[in-house]
């Protein structure tokens, strides 16, 4: 089984590329190498694409957990799940070949795509190559990273800012938002032991208490015209954007290092993206 791994920092275009390559390869499944996207209640916080964005592609998460279950997810559990999912796909391919009365096309370049940006899981995959890469059969890696010029870094920041603004305060006011999602999670009294840590991670440098304070402030002031509200909104967006931007470049730093030590049988294509 031939597997394509697509890696890169947040907001760089991994999802669109995985959809494109899946369509090129008979809509082959896409496995998402992300810890937080396993929680459906955190779809906006984690940047989990909507079903509409999947465009009919079979997008597989390493787990479909609920915060109310009170289960934390660790890298060992998720890496085990990755192997199990890949084995299921491999068996499905074998079964299809066995049951097919016609000759199977060999035009497909890949049977499966893994898309990831989780530093923890990508680290585990690369630093334990003997344990994982030999089992996963990765034949190619596409590494998306922002081009290094100062001008491009500014454009990347603005792209992330636009994304964060839409997540926090959607253009369609009836749409769900990051703020509403945090509010629901906190109201649910989730049993998940590390929920506050997860929330703090997802809003990056902004302590979750600041988001809570924002929610409480808006609730107190209702729909009144508050001259402070725009300033509070902008500060929240700025802080969360900077956190996401800094995290994105921490991903780039890690991935730049990891791809230098790949086995010779894995083809690497590094794409420096102009924003």
Short mmCIF file of C-alpha atoms in Angstrom, two decimals:
data_model
loop_
_atom_site.label_atom_id
_atom_site.label_comp_id
_atom_site.label_asym_id
_atom_site.label_seq_id
_atom_site.Cartn_x
_atom_site.Cartn_y
_atom_site.Cartn_z
CA UNK A 1 0.00 0.00 0.00
CA UNK A 2 1.39 3.40 -1.03
CA UNK A 3 0.89 6.23 1.45
CA UNK A 4 1.37 9.98 0.92
CA UNK A 5 2.13 12.10 3.99
CA UNK A 6 1.24 15.81 3.79
CA UNK A 7 2.68 17.94 6.60
CA UNK A 8 2.88 21.64 7.36
CA UNK A 9 1.92 24.36 9.84
CA UNK A 10 -1.54 25.68 10.56
CA UNK A 11 -3.36 27.54 7.80
CA UNK A 12 -0.89 26.65 5.04
CA UNK A 13 -3.29 24.64 2.82
CA UNK A 14 -2.88 20.99 3.89
CA UNK A 15 -6.60 20.19 3.76
CA UNK A 16 -7.10 21.54 0.23
CA UNK A 17 -4.03 19.66 -1.00
CA UNK A 18 -5.14 16.39 0.62
CA UNK A 19 -8.55 16.75 -1.07
CA UNK A 20 -6.85 17.41 -4.41
CA UNK A 21 -4.59 14.35 -4.13
CA UNK A 22 -7.44 12.17 -2.91
CA UNK A 23 -9.48 13.06 -5.98
CA UNK A 24 -6.50 12.28 -8.20
CA UNK A 25 -6.35 8.83 -6.63
CA UNK A 26 -9.92 7.51 -6.86
CA UNK A 27 -11.05 9.42 -3.73
CA UNK A 28 -8.63 7.49 -1.54
CA UNK A 29 -9.14 8.03 2.23
CA UNK A 30 -7.46 10.87 4.14
CA UNK A 31 -6.34 10.17 7.72
CA UNK A 32 -6.02 13.26 9.92
CA UNK A 33 -2.92 13.18 12.13
CA UNK A 34 -4.25 15.60 14.73
CA UNK A 35 -4.96 15.08 18.43
CA UNK A 36 -7.52 17.80 19.09
CA UNK A 37 -9.62 17.32 15.95
CA UNK A 38 -10.64 13.99 17.47
CA UNK A 39 -13.05 15.96 19.68
CA UNK A 40 -16.07 17.01 17.60
CA UNK A 41 -17.09 19.58 20.23
CA UNK A 42 -13.89 21.48 19.41
CA UNK A 43 -14.33 21.62 15.65
CA UNK A 44 -13.87 25.40 15.40
CA UNK A 45 -11.17 25.66 18.05
CA UNK A 46 -9.14 22.92 16.36
CA UNK A 47 -9.75 24.11 12.79
CA UNK A 48 -11.62 20.94 11.86
CA UNK A 49 -13.04 21.45 8.34
CA UNK A 50 -16.79 21.20 7.80
CA UNK A 51 -18.38 18.31 5.91
CA UNK A 52 -18.98 20.72 3.02
CA UNK A 53 -15.24 21.34 2.73
CA UNK A 54 -14.54 17.59 2.50
CA UNK A 55 -16.23 17.55 -0.92
CA UNK A 56 -17.18 13.89 -0.59
CA UNK A 57 -13.72 12.74 0.53
CA UNK A 58 -13.54 10.04 3.22
CA UNK A 59 -11.78 11.95 6.01
CA UNK A 60 -10.85 9.70 8.93
CA UNK A 61 -10.02 10.98 12.42
CA UNK A 62 -7.83 8.92 14.72
CA UNK A 63 -10.69 8.81 17.20
CA UNK A 64 -14.14 10.30 17.67
CA UNK A 65 -14.20 11.10 21.36
CA UNK A 66 -16.52 13.30 23.37
CA UNK A 67 -15.32 15.53 26.17
CA UNK A 68 -18.14 14.27 28.38
CA UNK A 69 -16.56 10.80 28.28
CA UNK A 70 -13.72 12.19 30.38
CA UNK A 71 -11.01 10.44 28.36
CA UNK A 72 -7.70 12.11 27.60
CA UNK A 73 -5.94 11.14 24.41
CA UNK A 74 -2.21 10.44 24.43
CA UNK A 75 0.21 9.94 21.58
CA UNK A 76 0.65 6.19 22.18
CA UNK A 77 -3.09 5.58 21.89
CA UNK A 78 -3.36 7.70 18.73
CA UNK A 79 -0.32 6.17 17.03
CA UNK A 80 -1.76 2.74 17.74
CA UNK A 81 -5.04 3.88 16.18
CA UNK A 82 -3.15 5.14 13.11
CA UNK A 83 -1.65 1.70 12.55
CA UNK A 84 -5.05 0.05 13.07
CA UNK A 85 -6.77 2.37 10.58
CA UNK A 86 -4.05 1.80 7.98
CA UNK A 87 -4.34 -1.96 8.44
CA UNK A 88 -8.11 -1.71 7.92
CA UNK A 89 -7.57 0.25 4.71
CA UNK A 90 -4.98 -2.27 3.54
CA UNK A 91 -7.38 -5.16 4.17
CA UNK A 92 -10.15 -3.30 2.37
CA UNK A 93 -7.91 -2.86 -0.68
CA UNK A 94 -6.99 -6.54 -0.68
CA UNK A 95 -10.65 -7.49 -0.41
CA UNK A 96 -11.58 -5.20 -3.31
CA UNK A 97 -8.87 -6.73 -5.49
CA UNK A 98 -9.94 -10.24 -4.57
CA UNK A 99 -13.63 -9.57 -5.25
CA UNK A 100 -13.11 -7.57 -8.43
CA UNK A 101 -13.93 -9.39 -11.64
CA UNK A 102 -12.04 -6.83 -13.70
CA UNK A 103 -8.41 -5.87 -13.65
CA UNK A 104 -7.55 -3.29 -11.01
CA UNK A 105 -6.11 -0.06 -12.39
CA UNK A 106 -2.51 0.65 -11.48
CA UNK A 107 -2.87 4.34 -12.31
CA UNK A 108 -3.22 5.33 -8.65
CA UNK A 109 -0.10 6.88 -7.18
CA UNK A 110 -1.36 6.52 -3.60
CA UNK A 111 -3.83 4.31 -1.75
CA UNK A 112 -4.09 6.55 1.29
CA UNK A 113 -3.15 10.05 2.44
CA UNK A 114 -2.08 11.11 5.93
CA UNK A 115 -2.49 14.82 6.64
CA UNK A 116 -0.89 16.27 9.73
CA UNK A 117 0.26 19.27 11.62
CA UNK A 118 0.43 17.91 15.16
CA UNK A 119 4.00 18.41 16.39
CA UNK A 120 3.58 15.64 18.96
CA UNK A 121 2.39 13.01 16.46
CA UNK A 122 4.71 14.02 13.61
CA UNK A 123 7.61 13.95 16.06
CA UNK A 124 6.61 10.48 17.19
CA UNK A 125 6.34 9.31 13.59
CA UNK A 126 9.77 10.61 12.54
CA UNK A 127 11.79 10.05 15.70
CA UNK A 128 10.66 6.42 15.95
CA UNK A 129 11.16 5.56 12.29
CA UNK A 130 11.93 1.89 12.88
CA UNK A 131 8.75 1.51 14.89
CA UNK A 132 6.39 3.36 12.56
CA UNK A 133 7.70 4.18 9.09
CA UNK A 134 8.36 0.53 8.24
CA UNK A 135 4.77 -0.34 9.16
CA UNK A 136 3.10 2.62 7.48
CA UNK A 137 4.68 2.31 4.01
CA UNK A 138 5.05 6.04 3.40
CA UNK A 139 6.44 6.43 -0.12
CA UNK A 140 6.25 10.23 -0.46
CA UNK A 141 6.06 13.31 1.75
CA UNK A 142 4.86 16.74 0.69
CA UNK A 143 5.98 19.40 3.13
CA UNK A 144 4.17 22.73 2.85
CA UNK A 145 5.89 25.65 4.54
CA UNK A 146 5.62 29.45 4.20
CA UNK A 147 8.32 31.00 2.03
CA UNK A 148 10.86 32.76 4.25
CA UNK A 149 10.77 36.37 2.99
CA UNK A 150 9.70 39.09 5.43
CA UNK A 151 6.89 40.16 3.09
CA UNK A 152 5.54 36.62 2.96
CA UNK A 153 5.69 36.31 6.75
CA UNK A 154 3.54 39.45 7.02
CA UNK A 155 1.04 38.01 4.54
CA UNK A 156 0.98 34.73 6.46
CA UNK A 157 0.24 36.64 9.68
CA UNK A 158 -2.63 38.49 7.98
CA UNK A 159 -4.01 35.22 6.60
CA UNK A 160 -4.01 33.69 10.09
CA UNK A 161 -5.56 36.87 11.50
CA UNK A 162 -8.39 36.71 8.96
CA UNK A 163 -8.99 33.07 9.86
CA UNK A 164 -8.98 33.79 13.61
CA UNK A 165 -11.35 36.74 13.18
CA UNK A 166 -13.83 34.54 11.31
CA UNK A 167 -13.48 31.83 13.96
CA UNK A 168 -14.15 34.28 16.81
CA UNK A 169 -16.64 36.63 15.16
CA UNK A 170 -18.12 35.05 12.00
CA UNK A 171 -19.39 37.29 9.21
CA UNK A 172 -22.72 35.49 9.54
CA UNK A 173 -23.65 36.29 13.14
CA UNK A 174 -25.91 33.22 13.26
CA UNK A 175 -22.95 30.91 12.61
CA UNK A 176 -21.16 29.03 15.35
CA UNK A 177 -17.96 30.56 16.70
CA UNK A 178 -14.89 29.83 18.80
CA UNK A 179 -16.34 31.98 21.59
CA UNK A 180 -19.63 30.04 21.61
CA UNK A 181 -17.73 26.76 21.49
CA UNK A 182 -15.64 27.68 24.54
CA UNK A 183 -18.80 28.78 26.32
CA UNK A 184 -20.54 25.45 25.63
CA UNK A 185 -17.52 23.42 26.72
CA UNK A 186 -17.21 25.30 30.00
CA UNK A 187 -20.95 25.02 30.68
CA UNK A 188 -20.90 21.28 30.04
CA UNK A 189 -18.68 20.67 33.10
CA UNK A 190 -16.68 18.20 31.07
CA UNK A 191 -15.04 15.33 32.93
CA UNK A 192 -11.98 15.51 30.70
CA UNK A 193 -9.09 16.12 33.17
CA UNK A 194 -7.03 18.29 30.84
CA UNK A 195 -9.82 20.35 29.29
CA UNK A 196 -8.45 23.67 30.59
CA UNK A 197 -4.97 22.77 29.28
CA UNK A 198 -6.45 21.88 25.89
CA UNK A 199 -8.41 25.13 25.72
CA UNK A 200 -5.36 27.16 26.71
CA UNK A 201 -3.37 25.40 23.96
CA UNK A 202 -6.04 26.10 21.35
CA UNK A 203 -6.21 29.82 22.05
CA UNK A 204 -2.41 29.82 22.25
CA UNK A 205 -0.94 32.75 24.20
CA UNK A 206 -4.35 33.95 25.39
CA UNK A 207 -5.22 32.45 28.77
CA UNK A 208 -8.63 30.84 28.58
CA UNK A 209 -9.68 33.07 31.48
CA UNK A 210 -9.45 36.07 29.13
CA UNK A 211 -11.90 34.41 26.77
CA UNK A 212 -14.16 33.60 29.73
CA UNK A 213 -13.94 37.22 30.88
CA UNK A 214 -14.88 38.35 27.38
CA UNK A 215 -17.94 36.06 27.37
CA UNK A 216 -19.01 37.33 30.78
CA UNK A 217 -18.49 40.94 29.69
CA UNK A 218 -20.68 40.51 26.60
CA UNK A 219 -23.36 38.71 28.62
CA UNK A 220 -23.47 41.57 31.13
CA UNK A 221 -23.69 44.28 28.50
CA UNK A 222 -26.07 42.43 26.21
CA UNK A 223 -26.74 44.22 22.94
CA UNK A 224 -25.98 47.67 24.29
CA UNK A 225 -23.78 49.89 22.17
CA UNK A 226 -20.57 49.61 24.12
CA UNK A 227 -17.68 51.70 22.84
CA UNK A 228 -15.25 49.34 24.59
CA UNK A 229 -16.49 46.26 22.75
CA UNK A 230 -14.63 46.85 19.47
CA UNK A 231 -11.41 47.44 21.37
CA UNK A 232 -11.92 44.23 23.38
CA UNK A 233 -12.72 42.27 20.20
CA UNK A 234 -9.61 43.57 18.42
CA UNK A 235 -7.36 42.80 21.38
CA UNK A 236 -8.71 39.26 21.58
CA UNK A 237 -8.20 38.69 17.85
CA UNK A 238 -4.69 40.18 17.96
CA UNK A 239 -3.60 38.02 20.90
CA UNK A 240 -5.03 34.77 19.52
CA UNK A 241 -3.58 35.52 16.06
CA UNK A 242 -0.11 36.07 17.48
CA UNK A 243 -0.39 32.82 19.42
CA UNK A 244 -1.39 30.87 16.29
CA UNK A 245 1.32 32.60 14.24
CA UNK A 246 4.04 31.78 16.77
CA UNK A 247 2.84 28.18 16.99
CA UNK A 248 2.88 27.88 13.19
CA UNK A 249 6.54 28.86 13.10
CA UNK A 250 7.34 26.47 15.93
CA UNK A 251 5.83 23.78 13.68
CA UNK A 252 8.00 24.94 10.77
CA UNK A 253 11.12 24.80 12.94
CA UNK A 254 10.36 21.22 14.03
CA UNK A 255 9.39 20.01 10.55
CA UNK A 256 12.45 21.62 8.93
CA UNK A 257 14.61 19.58 11.29
CA UNK A 258 12.69 16.31 10.96
CA UNK A 259 12.69 16.12 7.15
CA UNK A 260 16.50 16.27 7.08
CA UNK A 261 16.75 12.71 8.39
CA UNK A 262 14.36 10.76 6.20
CA UNK A 263 15.09 7.23 4.95
CA UNK A 264 16.44 7.24 1.40
CA UNK A 265 13.42 5.34 0.07
CA UNK A 266 10.99 8.16 0.94
CA UNK A 267 10.59 10.90 -1.66
CA UNK A 268 10.38 14.41 -0.18
CA UNK A 269 8.85 17.40 -1.95
CA UNK A 270 9.19 20.67 -0.02
CA UNK A 271 6.92 23.44 -1.28
CA UNK A 272 7.68 26.99 -0.12
CA UNK A 273 4.27 28.63 -0.24
CA UNK A 274 3.81 32.25 -1.28
CA UNK A 275 0.79 33.57 0.59
#
